[in-house]
Coordinates of C-alpha atoms in Angstrom, one line a residue:
K2 CA 0.0 0.2 0.1
F3 CA 1.6 3.4 -1.1
Y4 CA -0.7 5.8 0.4
N5 CA -3.0 6.0 3.4
K6 CA -6.6 6.9 3.9
K7 CA -5.9 10.6 3.0
N8 CA -4.2 9.5 -0.3
I9 CA -0.9 10.7 1.0
F10 CA 2.3 8.9 0.2
T11 CA 3.8 7.3 3.1
H12 CA 6.7 5.1 1.8
I13 CA 8.1 4.4 -1.7
N14 CA 9.3 0.9 -2.4
I15 CA 12.8 0.8 -4.4
T16 CA 13.7 -2.8 -5.9
Y17 CA 17.0 -3.9 -7.2
K18 CA 19.3 -6.6 -7.1
K19 CA 16.5 -9.2 -7.7
R20 CA 13.8 -8.9 -5.2
R21 CA 15.6 -6.8 -2.6
K22 CA 13.2 -4.0 -1.5
I23 CA 14.1 -0.8 0.6
M24 CA 11.2 1.0 2.2
L25 CA 11.6 4.7 2.5
S26 CA 9.7 6.0 5.3
R27 CA 7.6 9.1 5.2
E28 CA 10.3 11.3 6.9
T29 CA 13.0 10.2 4.8
L30 CA 11.1 11.2 1.9
K31 CA 10.2 14.5 3.5
S32 CA 14.0 14.9 4.2
I33 CA 15.0 14.3 0.4
A34 CA 12.1 16.7 -0.6
I35 CA 13.7 19.6 1.9
I36 CA 17.1 18.7 0.5
S37 CA 16.4 18.9 -3.3
I38 CA 14.2 22.1 -3.0
G39 CA 16.9 23.5 -0.8
S40 CA 19.5 22.5 -3.3
L41 CA 17.6 23.8 -6.1
L42 CA 17.0 27.2 -4.5
L43 CA 20.7 27.7 -3.4
T44 CA 21.9 26.7 -6.9
A45 CA 19.9 29.5 -8.3
I46 CA 21.3 31.9 -5.8
M47 CA 24.9 30.9 -7.1
L48 CA 23.8 31.0 -10.4
I49 CA 22.6 34.7 -9.6
I50 CA 25.9 35.5 -8.0
F51 CA 27.8 34.1 -11.0
A52 CA 25.7 36.7 -13.1
I53 CA 26.5 39.6 -10.9
S54 CA 30.0 38.6 -10.9
K55 CA 29.9 38.6 -15.0
N56 CA 31.2 35.2 -14.9
F57 CA 28.0 33.7 -16.3
N58 CA 27.8 31.4 -19.1
S59 CA 26.7 27.8 -20.4
K60 CA 29.6 26.3 -18.5
V61 CA 28.4 27.5 -15.4
I62 CA 24.8 26.4 -15.9
L63 CA 25.7 23.0 -16.7
G64 CA 28.2 22.9 -13.6
G65 CA 25.5 24.0 -11.5
I66 CA 22.8 21.4 -12.7
A67 CA 25.7 18.6 -12.4
G68 CA 26.6 19.4 -8.9
T69 CA 23.0 19.8 -8.1
F70 CA 22.2 16.7 -9.3
Y71 CA 25.0 14.8 -7.9
S72 CA 24.4 16.3 -4.5
I73 CA 20.6 15.4 -4.2
L74 CA 21.8 11.6 -5.6
N75 CA 24.4 11.6 -2.9
F76 CA 21.8 12.6 -0.2
I77 CA 19.4 10.0 -1.4
L78 CA 22.2 7.2 -1.4
L79 CA 22.8 8.2 2.2
A80 CA 19.0 7.8 3.0
I81 CA 18.5 4.5 1.4
T82 CA 21.9 3.4 3.7
V83 CA 20.4 4.9 6.8
E84 CA 16.8 3.0 5.9
K85 CA 18.8 -0.2 5.2
M86 CA 20.8 0.3 8.4
L87 CA 17.7 0.7 10.6
S88 CA 15.9 -2.4 8.9
K89 CA 19.1 -4.5 10.0
E90 CA 18.9 -6.6 13.4
E91 CA 22.5 -7.2 13.8
K92 CA 24.3 -4.3 14.9
A93 CA 27.7 -5.6 13.1
K94 CA 25.7 -5.8 9.7
A95 CA 24.4 -2.5 10.1
N96 CA 27.9 -0.9 10.8
L97 CA 29.2 -2.9 7.8
T98 CA 26.6 -1.6 5.7
A99 CA 27.2 2.3 6.8
E100 CA 31.0 1.9 6.2
L101 CA 30.8 0.4 2.9
S102 CA 28.2 3.1 1.8
Y103 CA 30.5 5.8 3.1
V104 CA 33.5 4.5 1.2
A105 CA 31.2 4.2 -1.8
R106 CA 29.8 7.7 -1.4
F107 CA 33.4 9.4 -0.9
F108 CA 34.6 7.5 -3.8
L109 CA 31.9 8.7 -6.3
T110 CA 32.5 12.4 -4.8
A111 CA 36.1 12.0 -5.6
V112 CA 35.2 10.8 -9.0
F113 CA 32.7 13.6 -9.6
V114 CA 35.0 16.3 -8.5
I115 CA 38.2 14.9 -10.8
W116 CA 35.6 14.7 -13.7
S117 CA 34.4 18.2 -12.9
I118 CA 37.6 19.6 -12.9
K119 CA 38.9 17.9 -16.1
A120 CA 35.5 18.4 -18.0
E121 CA 36.2 21.5 -20.4
Y122 CA 32.3 21.8 -21.0
I123 CA 31.4 22.9 -17.4
N124 CA 32.9 25.0 -14.7
Y125 CA 34.3 23.3 -12.0
L126 CA 33.4 25.6 -9.3
A127 CA 29.8 25.7 -10.0
A128 CA 29.9 22.0 -10.3
I129 CA 31.7 21.6 -6.7
I130 CA 30.1 24.3 -4.8
P131 CA 26.5 22.4 -4.7
I132 CA 28.0 19.4 -3.2
I133 CA 27.8 21.2 0.3
F134 CA 24.6 22.6 -0.2
P135 CA 22.7 19.6 1.6
Q136 CA 25.0 20.1 4.6
L137 CA 24.1 23.9 4.6
I138 CA 20.4 22.9 4.3
I139 CA 20.4 20.3 7.1
R140 CA 22.3 22.7 9.5
I141 CA 19.7 25.6 8.7
Y142 CA 16.7 23.2 9.0
G143 CA 18.0 21.7 12.2
F144 CA 18.6 25.2 13.7
T145 CA 15.1 26.4 12.7
S146 CA 13.6 23.0 14.1
I147 CA 15.3 23.5 17.5
R148 CA 14.2 27.3 17.6
K149 CA 10.6 26.2 16.8
R150 CA 10.4 23.8 19.4
S151 CA 11.9 26.0 22.2
D152 CA 9.4 28.7 21.2
E153 CA 6.5 26.2 21.7
K154 CA 7.8 25.4 25.4

């Protein structure tokens, strides 16, 4: 069942490697949406800054798109890892899953950074800067959540 009585999505099944399913919870999907929207907004701000500094061209746009796409993909892979860890009953297997995911995502980030520097058709700064956007969004969102909870008390 992909929706509750109010017809709101509650989870998504992702199937891979012959019948292995990962259920993404509603909270995880909400986090992915927040990171995606925030990354797109911060990328738009970055592109405006490039335009103001008169360094705006098609390479900057392609770099911004590539960097934003990669940062969102990286966060989704992290979310899938967390869901997989929570579903494992053995702590050792959960830790191994986390460690392997970290190494794989780190390697993918290194490959992306090297590719963005070597590629002549994108601006490497515009591609690399969006990698930090999810971290900024998490910090900002976490700070505002803490303030809202303290204001409610």
